[in-house]
Short mmCIF file of C-alpha atoms in Angstrom, two decimals:
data_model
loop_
_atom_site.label_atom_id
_atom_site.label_comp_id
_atom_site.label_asym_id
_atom_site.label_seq_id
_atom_site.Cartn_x
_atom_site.Cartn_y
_atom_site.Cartn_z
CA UNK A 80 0.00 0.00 0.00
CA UNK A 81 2.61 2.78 1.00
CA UNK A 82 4.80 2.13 -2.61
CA UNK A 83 1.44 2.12 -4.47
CA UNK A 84 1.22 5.55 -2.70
CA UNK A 85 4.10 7.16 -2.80
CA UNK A 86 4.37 5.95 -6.58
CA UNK A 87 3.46 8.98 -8.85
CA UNK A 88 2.68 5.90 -11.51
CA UNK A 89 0.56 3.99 -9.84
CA UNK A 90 -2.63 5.41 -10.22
CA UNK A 91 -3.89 5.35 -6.62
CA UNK A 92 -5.02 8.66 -5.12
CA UNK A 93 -4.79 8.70 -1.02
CA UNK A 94 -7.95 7.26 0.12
CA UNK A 95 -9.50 9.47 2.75
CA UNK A 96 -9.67 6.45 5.50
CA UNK A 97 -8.34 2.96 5.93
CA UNK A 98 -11.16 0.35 7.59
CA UNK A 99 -9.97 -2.74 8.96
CA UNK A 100 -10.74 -5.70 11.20
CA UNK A 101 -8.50 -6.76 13.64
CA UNK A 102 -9.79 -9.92 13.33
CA UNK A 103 -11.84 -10.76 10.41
CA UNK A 104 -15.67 -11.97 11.08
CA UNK A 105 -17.61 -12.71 8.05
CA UNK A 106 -14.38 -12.75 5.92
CA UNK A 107 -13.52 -16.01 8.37
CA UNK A 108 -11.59 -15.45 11.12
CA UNK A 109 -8.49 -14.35 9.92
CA UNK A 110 -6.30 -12.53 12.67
CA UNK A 111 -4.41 -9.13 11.89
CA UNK A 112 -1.02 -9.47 13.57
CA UNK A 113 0.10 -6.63 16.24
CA UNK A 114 2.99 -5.91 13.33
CA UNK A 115 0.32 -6.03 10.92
CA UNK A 116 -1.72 -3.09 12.85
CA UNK A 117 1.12 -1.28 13.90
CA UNK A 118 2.31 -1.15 10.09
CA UNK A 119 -1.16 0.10 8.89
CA UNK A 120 -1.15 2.68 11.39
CA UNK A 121 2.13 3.99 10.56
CA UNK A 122 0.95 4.38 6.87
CA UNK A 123 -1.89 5.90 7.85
CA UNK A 124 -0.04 8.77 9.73
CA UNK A 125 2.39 9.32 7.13
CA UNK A 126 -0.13 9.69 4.18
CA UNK A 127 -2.60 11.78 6.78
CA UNK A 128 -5.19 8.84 6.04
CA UNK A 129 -7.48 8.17 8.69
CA UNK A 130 -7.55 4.44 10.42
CA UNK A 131 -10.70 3.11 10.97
CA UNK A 132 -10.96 -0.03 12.81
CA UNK A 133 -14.79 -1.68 12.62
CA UNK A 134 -15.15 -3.82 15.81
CA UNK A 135 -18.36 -4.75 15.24
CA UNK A 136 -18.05 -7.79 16.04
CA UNK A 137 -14.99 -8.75 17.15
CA UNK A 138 -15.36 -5.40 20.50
CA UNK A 139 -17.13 -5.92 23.32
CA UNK A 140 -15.06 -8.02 24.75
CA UNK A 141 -15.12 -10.76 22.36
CA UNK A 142 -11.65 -11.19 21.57
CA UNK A 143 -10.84 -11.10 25.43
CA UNK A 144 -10.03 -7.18 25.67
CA UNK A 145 -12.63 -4.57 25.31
CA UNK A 146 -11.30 -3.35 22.06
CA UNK A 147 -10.02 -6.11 19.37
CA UNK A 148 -7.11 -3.81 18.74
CA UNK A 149 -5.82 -3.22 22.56
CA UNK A 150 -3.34 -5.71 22.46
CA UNK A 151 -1.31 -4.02 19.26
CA UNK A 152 -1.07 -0.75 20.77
CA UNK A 153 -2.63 1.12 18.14
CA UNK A 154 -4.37 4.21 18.31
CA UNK A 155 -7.47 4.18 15.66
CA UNK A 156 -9.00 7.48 14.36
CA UNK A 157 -12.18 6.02 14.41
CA UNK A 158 -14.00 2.89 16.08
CA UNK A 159 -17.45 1.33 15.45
CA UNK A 160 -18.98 -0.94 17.50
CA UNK A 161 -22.42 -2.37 17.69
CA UNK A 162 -23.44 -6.50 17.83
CA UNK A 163 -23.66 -7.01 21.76
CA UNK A 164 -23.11 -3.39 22.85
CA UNK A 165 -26.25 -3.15 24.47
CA UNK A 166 -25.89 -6.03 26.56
CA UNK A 167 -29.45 -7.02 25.77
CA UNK A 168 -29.68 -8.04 22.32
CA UNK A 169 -31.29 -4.48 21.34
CA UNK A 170 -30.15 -2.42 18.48
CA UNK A 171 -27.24 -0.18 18.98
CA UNK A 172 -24.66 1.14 17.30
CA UNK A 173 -21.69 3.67 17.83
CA UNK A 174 -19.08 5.42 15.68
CA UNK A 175 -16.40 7.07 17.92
CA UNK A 176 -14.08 9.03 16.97
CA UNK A 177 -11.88 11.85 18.08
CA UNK A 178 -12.94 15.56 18.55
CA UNK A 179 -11.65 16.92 16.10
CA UNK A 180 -13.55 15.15 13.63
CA UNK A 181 -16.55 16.45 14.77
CA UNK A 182 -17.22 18.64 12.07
CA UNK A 183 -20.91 17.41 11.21
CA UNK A 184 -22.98 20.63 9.95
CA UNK A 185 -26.66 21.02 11.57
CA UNK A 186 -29.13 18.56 10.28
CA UNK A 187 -26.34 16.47 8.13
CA UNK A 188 -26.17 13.37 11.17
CA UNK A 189 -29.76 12.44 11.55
CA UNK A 190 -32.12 9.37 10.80
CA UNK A 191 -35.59 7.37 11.84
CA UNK A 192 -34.97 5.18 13.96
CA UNK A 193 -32.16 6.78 15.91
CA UNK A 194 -31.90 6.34 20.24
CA UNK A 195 -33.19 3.57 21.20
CA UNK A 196 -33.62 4.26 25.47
CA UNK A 197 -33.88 1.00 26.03
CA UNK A 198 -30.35 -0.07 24.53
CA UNK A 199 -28.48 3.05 26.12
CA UNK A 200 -29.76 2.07 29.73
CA UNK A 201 -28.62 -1.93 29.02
CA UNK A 202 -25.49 -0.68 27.53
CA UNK A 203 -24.32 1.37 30.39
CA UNK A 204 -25.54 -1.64 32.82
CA UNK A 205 -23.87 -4.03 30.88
CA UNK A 206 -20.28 -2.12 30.83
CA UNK A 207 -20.56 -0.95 34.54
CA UNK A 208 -21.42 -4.49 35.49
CA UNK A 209 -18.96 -6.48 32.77
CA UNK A 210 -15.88 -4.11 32.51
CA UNK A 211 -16.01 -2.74 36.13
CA UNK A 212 -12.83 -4.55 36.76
CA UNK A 213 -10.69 -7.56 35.33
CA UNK A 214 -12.70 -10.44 36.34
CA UNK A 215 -15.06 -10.67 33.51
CA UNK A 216 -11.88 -10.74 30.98
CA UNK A 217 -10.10 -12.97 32.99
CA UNK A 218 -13.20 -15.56 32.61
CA UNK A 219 -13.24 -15.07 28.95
CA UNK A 220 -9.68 -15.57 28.90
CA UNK A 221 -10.03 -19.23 30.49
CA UNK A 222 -13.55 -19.86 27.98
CA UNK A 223 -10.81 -19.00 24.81
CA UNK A 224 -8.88 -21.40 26.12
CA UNK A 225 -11.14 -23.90 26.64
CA UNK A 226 -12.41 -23.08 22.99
CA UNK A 227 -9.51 -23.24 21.74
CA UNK A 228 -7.82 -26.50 23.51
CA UNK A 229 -11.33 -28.27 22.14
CA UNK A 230 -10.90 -27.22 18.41
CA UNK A 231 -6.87 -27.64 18.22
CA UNK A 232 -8.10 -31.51 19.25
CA UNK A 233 -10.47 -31.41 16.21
CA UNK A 234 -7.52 -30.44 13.64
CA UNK A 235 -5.03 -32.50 14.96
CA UNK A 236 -7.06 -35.68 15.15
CA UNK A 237 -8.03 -35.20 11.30
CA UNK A 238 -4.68 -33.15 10.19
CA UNK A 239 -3.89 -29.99 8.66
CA UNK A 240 -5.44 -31.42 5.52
CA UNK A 241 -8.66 -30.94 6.82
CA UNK A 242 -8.72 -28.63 9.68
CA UNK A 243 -6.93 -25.53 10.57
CA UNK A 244 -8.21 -23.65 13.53
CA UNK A 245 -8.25 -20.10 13.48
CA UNK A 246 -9.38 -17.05 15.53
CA UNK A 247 -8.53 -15.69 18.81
CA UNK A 248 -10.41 -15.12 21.78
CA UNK A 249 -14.46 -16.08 22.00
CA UNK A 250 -14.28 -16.01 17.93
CA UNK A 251 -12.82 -18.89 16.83
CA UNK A 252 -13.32 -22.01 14.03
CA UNK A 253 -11.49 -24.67 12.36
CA UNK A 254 -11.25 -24.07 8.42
CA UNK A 255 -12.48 -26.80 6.84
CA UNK A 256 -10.87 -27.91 3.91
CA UNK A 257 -13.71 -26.25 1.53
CA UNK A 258 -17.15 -25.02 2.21
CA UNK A 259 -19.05 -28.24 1.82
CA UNK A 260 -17.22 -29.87 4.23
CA UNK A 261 -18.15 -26.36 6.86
CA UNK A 262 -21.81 -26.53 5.92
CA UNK A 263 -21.98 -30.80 5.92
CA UNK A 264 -20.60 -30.27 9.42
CA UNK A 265 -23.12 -26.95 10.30
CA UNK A 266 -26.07 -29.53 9.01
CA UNK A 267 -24.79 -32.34 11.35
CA UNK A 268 -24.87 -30.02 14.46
CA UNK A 269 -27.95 -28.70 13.94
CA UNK A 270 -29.71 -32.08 14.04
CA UNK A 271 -27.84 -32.41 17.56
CA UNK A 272 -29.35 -29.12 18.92
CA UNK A 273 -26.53 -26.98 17.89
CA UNK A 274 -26.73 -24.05 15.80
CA UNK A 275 -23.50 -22.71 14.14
CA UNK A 276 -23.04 -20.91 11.45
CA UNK A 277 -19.79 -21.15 8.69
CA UNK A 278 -18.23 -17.71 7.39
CA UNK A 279 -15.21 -17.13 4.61
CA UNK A 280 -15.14 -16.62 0.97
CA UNK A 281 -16.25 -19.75 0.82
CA UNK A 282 -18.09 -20.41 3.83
CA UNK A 283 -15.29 -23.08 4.71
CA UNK A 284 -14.93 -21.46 8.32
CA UNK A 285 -17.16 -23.41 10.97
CA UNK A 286 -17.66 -20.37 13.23
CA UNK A 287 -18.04 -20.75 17.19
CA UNK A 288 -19.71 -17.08 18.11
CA UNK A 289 -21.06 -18.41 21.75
CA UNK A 290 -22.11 -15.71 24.34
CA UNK A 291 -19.42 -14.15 26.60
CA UNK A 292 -21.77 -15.05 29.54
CA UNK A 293 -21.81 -18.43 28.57
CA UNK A 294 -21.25 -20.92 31.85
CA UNK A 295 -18.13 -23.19 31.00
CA UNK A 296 -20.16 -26.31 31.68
CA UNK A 297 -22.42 -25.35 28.92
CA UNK A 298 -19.38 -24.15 26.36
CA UNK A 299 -17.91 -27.86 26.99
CA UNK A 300 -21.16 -29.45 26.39
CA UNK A 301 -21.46 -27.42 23.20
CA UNK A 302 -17.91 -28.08 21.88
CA UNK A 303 -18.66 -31.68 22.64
CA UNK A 304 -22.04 -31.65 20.06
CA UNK A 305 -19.37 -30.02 17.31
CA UNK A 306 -16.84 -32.66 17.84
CA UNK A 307 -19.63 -35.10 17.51
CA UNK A 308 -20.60 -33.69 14.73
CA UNK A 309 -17.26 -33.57 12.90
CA UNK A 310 -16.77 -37.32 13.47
CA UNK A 311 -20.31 -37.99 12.23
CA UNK A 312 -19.18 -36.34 8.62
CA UNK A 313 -15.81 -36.94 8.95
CA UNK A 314 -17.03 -40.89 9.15
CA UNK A 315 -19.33 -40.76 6.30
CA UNK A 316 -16.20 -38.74 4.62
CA UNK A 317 -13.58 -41.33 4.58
CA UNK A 318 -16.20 -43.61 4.00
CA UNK A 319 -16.94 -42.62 0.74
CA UNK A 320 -13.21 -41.83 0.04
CA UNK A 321 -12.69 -45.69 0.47
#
């Protein structure tokens, strides 16, 4: 990006604003180094671009720190967030961003369906209750763990071949080998009571998105349908293989 920018040749005029994820939801679960971010950021300062970073669904704890980004050190222009926010499965949504980009003229930031009461009161009640202190990351610390000791057992029972995990935090998956393989495995734990969805450009990504407040008895007892699951097709798999 910066020699496509500072090359008079290439064509590329300085986008106003760079938006990234630090770790990739829909696009399936692929994790921006710290390097990574701190690189971005750096060529976002010296071509006065502005670094967005959409934590949408990766904030709010999700990846273990409040932010997604926290961990790289950066320093993002602007932030959304939204998804959980509220604490209460309401809509909500927030762009923040620094002062000095408050430069909105009167009547140009409006809409319908804008403040919902509700949301703002969960939100606040969720974030004084959640993020009063360390205790509430420290438990999704040991839950990511748990996650991701359960799928790393997955990938190497079946190899590489087949399984990768990927993610970080309380949003992780195993990459499946190609999307038919994801959604034969989605079908198979939906029959057991599980719903889970697949995401990636190929929706190859088998997706675990479980609440933070989830009880850890409960998160085993999940895991446990998925890796019944993934032996169920990965049965009927080498079955038909033979």
């Amino acid at each position: 990006m910066d020699k496509m920018l500072v090359d008079g040749s290439s064509g590329i005029e300085t986008p106003a604003a760079v938006i990234a994820e630090a770790v990739q939801g829909e696009g399936g679960l692929n994790v921006a180094t710290a390097e990574w971010l701190q690189k971005l950021e750096k060529v976002c300062r010296k071509h006065d671009m502005l670094l967005i970073i959409d934590d949408i669904q990766a904030g709010n704890g999700r990846t273990g720190q409040f932010f997604s980004f926290e961990q790289a050190g950066i320093k993002p222009d602007m932030v959304t967030v939204s998804k959980s926010l509220s604490g209460y499965g309401l809509p909500m949504a927030l762009v923040l961003f620094h002062r000095d980009l408050d430069a909105w003229a009167p009547g140009e930031h409006n809409g319908t369906f804008r403040g919902n009461n509700m949301a703002f009161v969960t939100a606040r009640a969720a974030i004084e209750t959640y993020w009063k202190d360390e205790s509430f990351a420290n438990e999704v610390k040991q839950k990511s763990e748990i996650l991701g000791t359960k799928l790393q057992a997955i990938c190497d029972q079946y190899g590489a071949e087949n399984f990768q995990r990927k993610g970080r935090g309380m949003m992780q998956g195993i990459a499946c080998r190609d999307g038919e393989l994801a959604d034969d495995i989605s079908k198979q734990a939906f029959k057991k009571g599980l719903i889970i969805e697949t995401a990636g450009p190929d929706d190859e990504v088998v997706k675990c998105l479980m609440p933070l407040t989830i009880s850890e008895e409960d998160l085993t007892k999940g895991l446990d349908l998925l890796t019944e699951s993934v032996a169920d097709v990965m049965k009927d798999d080498m079955s038909q293989a033979s």
